[in-house]
XYZ file of C-alpha atoms in Angstrom:
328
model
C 84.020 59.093 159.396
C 84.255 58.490 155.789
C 83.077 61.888 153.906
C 82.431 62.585 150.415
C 81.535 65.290 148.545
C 79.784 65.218 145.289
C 78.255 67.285 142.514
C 75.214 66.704 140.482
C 75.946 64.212 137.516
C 73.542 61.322 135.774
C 73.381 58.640 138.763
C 76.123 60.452 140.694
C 74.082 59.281 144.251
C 74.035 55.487 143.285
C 77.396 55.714 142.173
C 78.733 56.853 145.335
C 76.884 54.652 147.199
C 78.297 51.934 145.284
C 81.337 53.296 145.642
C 80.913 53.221 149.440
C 79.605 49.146 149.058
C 83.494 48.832 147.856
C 85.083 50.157 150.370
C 82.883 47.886 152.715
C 83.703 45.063 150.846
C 87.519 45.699 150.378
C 88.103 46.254 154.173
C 89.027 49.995 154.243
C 85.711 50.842 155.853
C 83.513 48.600 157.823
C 79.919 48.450 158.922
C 80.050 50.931 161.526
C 82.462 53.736 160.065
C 79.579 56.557 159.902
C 79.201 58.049 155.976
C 78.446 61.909 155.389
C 77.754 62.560 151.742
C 77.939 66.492 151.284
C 75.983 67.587 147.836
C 76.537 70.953 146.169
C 73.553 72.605 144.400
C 71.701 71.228 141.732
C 69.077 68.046 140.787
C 70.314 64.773 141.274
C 67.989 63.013 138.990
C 67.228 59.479 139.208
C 65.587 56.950 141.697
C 67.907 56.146 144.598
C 68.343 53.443 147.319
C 70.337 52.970 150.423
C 70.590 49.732 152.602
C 73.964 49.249 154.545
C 74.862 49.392 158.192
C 76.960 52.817 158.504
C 75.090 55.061 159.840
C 74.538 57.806 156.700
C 74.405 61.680 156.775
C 73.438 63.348 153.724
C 72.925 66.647 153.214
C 73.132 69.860 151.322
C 76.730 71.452 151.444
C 76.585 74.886 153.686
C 75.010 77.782 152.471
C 73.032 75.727 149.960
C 69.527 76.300 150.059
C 67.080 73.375 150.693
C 65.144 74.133 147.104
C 68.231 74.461 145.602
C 69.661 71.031 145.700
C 67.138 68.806 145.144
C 66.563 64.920 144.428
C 64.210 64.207 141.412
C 62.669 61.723 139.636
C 59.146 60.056 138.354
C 58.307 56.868 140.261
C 54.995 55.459 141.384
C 52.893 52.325 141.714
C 51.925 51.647 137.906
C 55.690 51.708 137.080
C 57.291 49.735 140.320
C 54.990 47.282 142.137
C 54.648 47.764 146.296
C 55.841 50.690 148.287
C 59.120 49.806 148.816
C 59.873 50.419 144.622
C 57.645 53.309 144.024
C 59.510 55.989 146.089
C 62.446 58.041 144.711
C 64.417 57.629 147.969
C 63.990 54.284 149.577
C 66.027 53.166 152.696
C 66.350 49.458 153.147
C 65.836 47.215 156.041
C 69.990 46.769 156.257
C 69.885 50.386 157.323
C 70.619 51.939 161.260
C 70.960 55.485 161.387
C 70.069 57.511 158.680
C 70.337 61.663 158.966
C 68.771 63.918 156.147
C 69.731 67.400 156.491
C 68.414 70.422 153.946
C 67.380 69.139 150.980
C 64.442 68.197 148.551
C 63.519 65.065 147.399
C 60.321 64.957 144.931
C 58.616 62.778 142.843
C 57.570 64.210 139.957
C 54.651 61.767 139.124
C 51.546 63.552 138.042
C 47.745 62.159 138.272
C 46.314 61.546 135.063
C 43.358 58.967 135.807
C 41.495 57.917 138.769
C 43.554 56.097 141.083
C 41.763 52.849 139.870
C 42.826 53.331 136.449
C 46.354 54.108 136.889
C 48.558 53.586 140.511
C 49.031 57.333 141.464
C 50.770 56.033 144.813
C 54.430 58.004 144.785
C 56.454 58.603 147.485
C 59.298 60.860 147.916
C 60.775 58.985 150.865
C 60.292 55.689 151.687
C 61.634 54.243 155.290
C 61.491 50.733 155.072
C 62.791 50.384 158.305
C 61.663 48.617 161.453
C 65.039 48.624 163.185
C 66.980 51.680 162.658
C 66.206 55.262 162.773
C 65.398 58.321 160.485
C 66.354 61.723 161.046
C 65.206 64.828 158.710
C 66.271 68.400 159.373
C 65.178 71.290 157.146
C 63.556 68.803 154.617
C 61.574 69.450 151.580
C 59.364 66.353 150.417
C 57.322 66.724 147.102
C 54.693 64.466 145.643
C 51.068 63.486 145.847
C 49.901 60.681 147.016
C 51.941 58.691 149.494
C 54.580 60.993 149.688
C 56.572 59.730 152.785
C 56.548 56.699 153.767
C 57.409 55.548 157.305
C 58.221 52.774 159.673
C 59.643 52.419 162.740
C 61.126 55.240 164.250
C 61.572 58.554 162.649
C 61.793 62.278 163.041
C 60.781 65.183 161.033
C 62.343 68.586 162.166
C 61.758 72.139 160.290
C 60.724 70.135 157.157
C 58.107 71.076 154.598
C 55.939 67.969 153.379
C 53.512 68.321 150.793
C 50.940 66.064 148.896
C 47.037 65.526 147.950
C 45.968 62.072 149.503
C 47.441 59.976 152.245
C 50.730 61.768 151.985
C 51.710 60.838 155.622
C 51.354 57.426 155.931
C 52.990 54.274 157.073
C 53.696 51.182 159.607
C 55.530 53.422 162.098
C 56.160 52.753 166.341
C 56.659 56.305 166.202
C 57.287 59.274 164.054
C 57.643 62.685 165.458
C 57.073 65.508 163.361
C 58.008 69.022 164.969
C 57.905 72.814 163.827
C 57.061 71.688 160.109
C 54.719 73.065 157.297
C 51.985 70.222 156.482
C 50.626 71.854 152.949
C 47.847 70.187 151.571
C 48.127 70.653 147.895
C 45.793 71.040 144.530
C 45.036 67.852 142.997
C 46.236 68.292 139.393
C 42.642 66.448 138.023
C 40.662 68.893 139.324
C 37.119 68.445 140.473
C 35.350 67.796 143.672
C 37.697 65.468 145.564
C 38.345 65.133 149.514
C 41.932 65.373 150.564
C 43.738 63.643 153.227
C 47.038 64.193 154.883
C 47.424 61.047 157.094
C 46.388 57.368 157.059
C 47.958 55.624 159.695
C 48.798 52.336 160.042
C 50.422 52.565 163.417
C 51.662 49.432 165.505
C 49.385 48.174 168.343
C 49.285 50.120 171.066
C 52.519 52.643 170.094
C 52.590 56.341 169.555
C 51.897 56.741 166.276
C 52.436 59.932 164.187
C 53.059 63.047 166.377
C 52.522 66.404 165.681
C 53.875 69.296 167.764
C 54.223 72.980 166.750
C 53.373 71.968 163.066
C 51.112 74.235 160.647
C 49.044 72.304 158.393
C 47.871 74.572 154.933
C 46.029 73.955 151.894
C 45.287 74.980 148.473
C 41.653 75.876 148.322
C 39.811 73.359 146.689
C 36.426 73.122 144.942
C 33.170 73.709 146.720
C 31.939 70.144 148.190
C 35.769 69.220 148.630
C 36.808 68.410 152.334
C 40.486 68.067 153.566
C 41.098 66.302 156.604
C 43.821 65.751 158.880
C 43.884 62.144 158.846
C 41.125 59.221 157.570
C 41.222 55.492 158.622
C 42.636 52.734 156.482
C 39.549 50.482 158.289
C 41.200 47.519 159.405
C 42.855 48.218 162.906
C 41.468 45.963 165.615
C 42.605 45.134 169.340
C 44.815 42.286 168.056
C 46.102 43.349 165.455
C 49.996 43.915 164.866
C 49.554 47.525 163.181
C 47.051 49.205 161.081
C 45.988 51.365 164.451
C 44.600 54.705 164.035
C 47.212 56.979 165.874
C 47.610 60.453 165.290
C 48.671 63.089 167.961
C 48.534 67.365 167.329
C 49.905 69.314 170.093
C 49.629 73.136 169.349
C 49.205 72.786 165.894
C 47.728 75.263 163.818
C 45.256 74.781 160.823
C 44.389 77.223 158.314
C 40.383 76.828 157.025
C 40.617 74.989 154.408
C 40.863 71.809 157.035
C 37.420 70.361 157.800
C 36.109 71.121 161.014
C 35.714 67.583 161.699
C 39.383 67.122 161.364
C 39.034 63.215 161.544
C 36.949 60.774 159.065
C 35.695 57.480 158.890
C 34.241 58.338 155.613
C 30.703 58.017 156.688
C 31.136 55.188 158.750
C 32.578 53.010 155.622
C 35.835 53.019 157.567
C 35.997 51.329 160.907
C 38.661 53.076 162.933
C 40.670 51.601 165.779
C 40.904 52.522 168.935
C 36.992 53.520 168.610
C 38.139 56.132 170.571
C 41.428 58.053 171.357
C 43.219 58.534 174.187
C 46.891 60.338 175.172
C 48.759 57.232 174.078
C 46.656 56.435 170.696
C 43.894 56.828 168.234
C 43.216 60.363 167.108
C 43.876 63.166 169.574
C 44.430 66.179 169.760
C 45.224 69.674 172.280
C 45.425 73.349 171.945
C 44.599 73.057 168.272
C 44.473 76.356 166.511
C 42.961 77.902 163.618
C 43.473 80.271 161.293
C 39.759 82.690 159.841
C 39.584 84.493 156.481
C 41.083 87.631 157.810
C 44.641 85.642 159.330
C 43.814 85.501 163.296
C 45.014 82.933 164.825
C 42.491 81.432 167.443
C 41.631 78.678 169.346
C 40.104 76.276 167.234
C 36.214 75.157 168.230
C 36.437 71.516 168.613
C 32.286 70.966 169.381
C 32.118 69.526 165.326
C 35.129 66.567 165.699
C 34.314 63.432 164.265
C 33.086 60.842 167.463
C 36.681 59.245 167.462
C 38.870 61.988 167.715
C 39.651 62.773 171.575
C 40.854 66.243 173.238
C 43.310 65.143 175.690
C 43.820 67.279 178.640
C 46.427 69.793 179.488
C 48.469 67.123 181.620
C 48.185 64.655 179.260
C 49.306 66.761 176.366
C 51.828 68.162 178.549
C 53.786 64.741 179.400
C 53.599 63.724 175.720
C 55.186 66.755 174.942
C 58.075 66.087 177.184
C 58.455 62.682 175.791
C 58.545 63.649 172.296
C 59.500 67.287 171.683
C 62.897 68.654 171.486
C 61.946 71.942 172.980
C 60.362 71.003 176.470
């Protein structure tokens, strides 16, 4: 293993990494001598970008905390066309195995128009990865809109992800999120505006997004405002390659702020696919709970979910669970 340890300086991260493209190219490392990059405290400003072979850890040196060492920058769709430009982080398709371990990356962008007017998408993390695979331990991820990005297989352990609109989102096979915070924050216009924390654009018939043990909070917003768990994108079908509507919680808890509904199809403007969910797709859901005004924690009522969603049984949750969690 090739390990380096570095110290926040301007463009320090693409510097080593280009450093590391050199000692590809000269020979003394090849394609699959793993990389751990080991960062002391401090922000590491500027938009970054990995896409070689070797597998890559990177993560905070010990005994720094994950706020403490953080990843910064302004990026978003009205500077950097398409999502794989907008993000701070983005991971390439010449990527395998990629490990992020207790940290923060955020974007810094901040709303100033309607999203018409100006392109507020922003990620934090982009993985623009089909192939490989992403791990993230004791993550923090700070943006907006958009702010991770996933394809293909990932994992999200102990992380805390924030954002206003679509701030989970992405082509995935599957991406397991487990024992995170899902915060739902403030949007910095103001007003009456709905809030969404998913949009999933799922491959055909594959997992999807999974949530188990996660809680997902929220800044209060305006009266008439609505945030919900996930909304369609509205053009999934039967045979199509991705765009599918899956979204799994398994003993997740919600805090009120989250619609009852949970689910949206925006009044029937969005047409969501599979019409209906099931254990292996679409929008399900088991053992959900919720949190009142006073902080009990109860089982939530699910009588008022939007037609689509689907409560899957105790079995059904039960073998998902084993296929997907860490603690089975």
């Amino acid at each position: 293993m090739l390990e380096l340890k570095i110290t926040p300086s301007i463009g320090i991260i693409t510097q080593t990494f280009k450093k590391i493209k050199e000692l590809r190219n000269s020979g003394t490392i090849d394609s699959e001598t793993p990389v751990r990059i080991v960062m002391g405290a401090g922000v590491y400003q500027g938009v970054i970008s990995w896409n070689m072979a070797n597998p890559l850890i990177m993560e905070a040196a010990a005994g720094v905390k994950p706020e403490e060492c953080v990843v910064s920058a302004e990026n978003c769709e009205a500077f950097h066309k398409d999502t794989e430009n907008r993000a701070v982080f983005v991971i390439g398709m010449g990527a395998t195995d990629v490990t992020l371990r207790g940290f923060t990356i955020e974007n810094t962008h901040v709303k100033t128009a309607d999203d018409a007017a100006l392109g507020n998408q922003a990620e934090a993390l982009c993985f623009h990865n089909q192939s490989g695979s992403l791990f993230c331990d004791g993550m923090r991820f700070i943006s907006r809109q958009d702010t991770i990005h996933v394809k293909g297989f990932s994992r999200f352990e102990n992380c805390y992800i924030t954002g206003d609109v679509d701030f989970i989102w992405g082509y995935c096979d599957t991406s397991v999120f487990e024992n995170c915070q899902i915060h739902t924050r403030e949007d910095n216009r103001g007003g009456v505006r709905d809030a969404y924390v998913l949009q999933s654009r799922a491959l055909n018939s594959r997992p999807g997004f999974i949530f188990i043990d996660c809680k997902f909070t929220a800044d209060p917003r305006p009266e008439g405002s609505n945030i919900y768990v996930a909304r369609s994108q509205g053009t999934g079908a039967a045979d199509s390659a991705d765009r599918w509507d899956s979204v799994a919680l398994i003993d997740c808890v919600l805090d009120a702020n989250y619609s009852p509904s949970l689910w949206t199809d925006e009044g029937g403007t969005r047409k969501v696919w599979p019409e209906k969910g099931c254990r292996d797709n679409g929008w399900r859901e088991y053992g959900t709970k919720r949190i009142d005004s006073d902080g009990n924690v109860k089982a939530d009522d699910t009588s008022a979910r939007e037609s689509h969603g689907y409560v899957m049984s105790r079995n059904e949750a039960s073998s998902l669970r084993q296929e997907h969690s860490v603690n089975v």
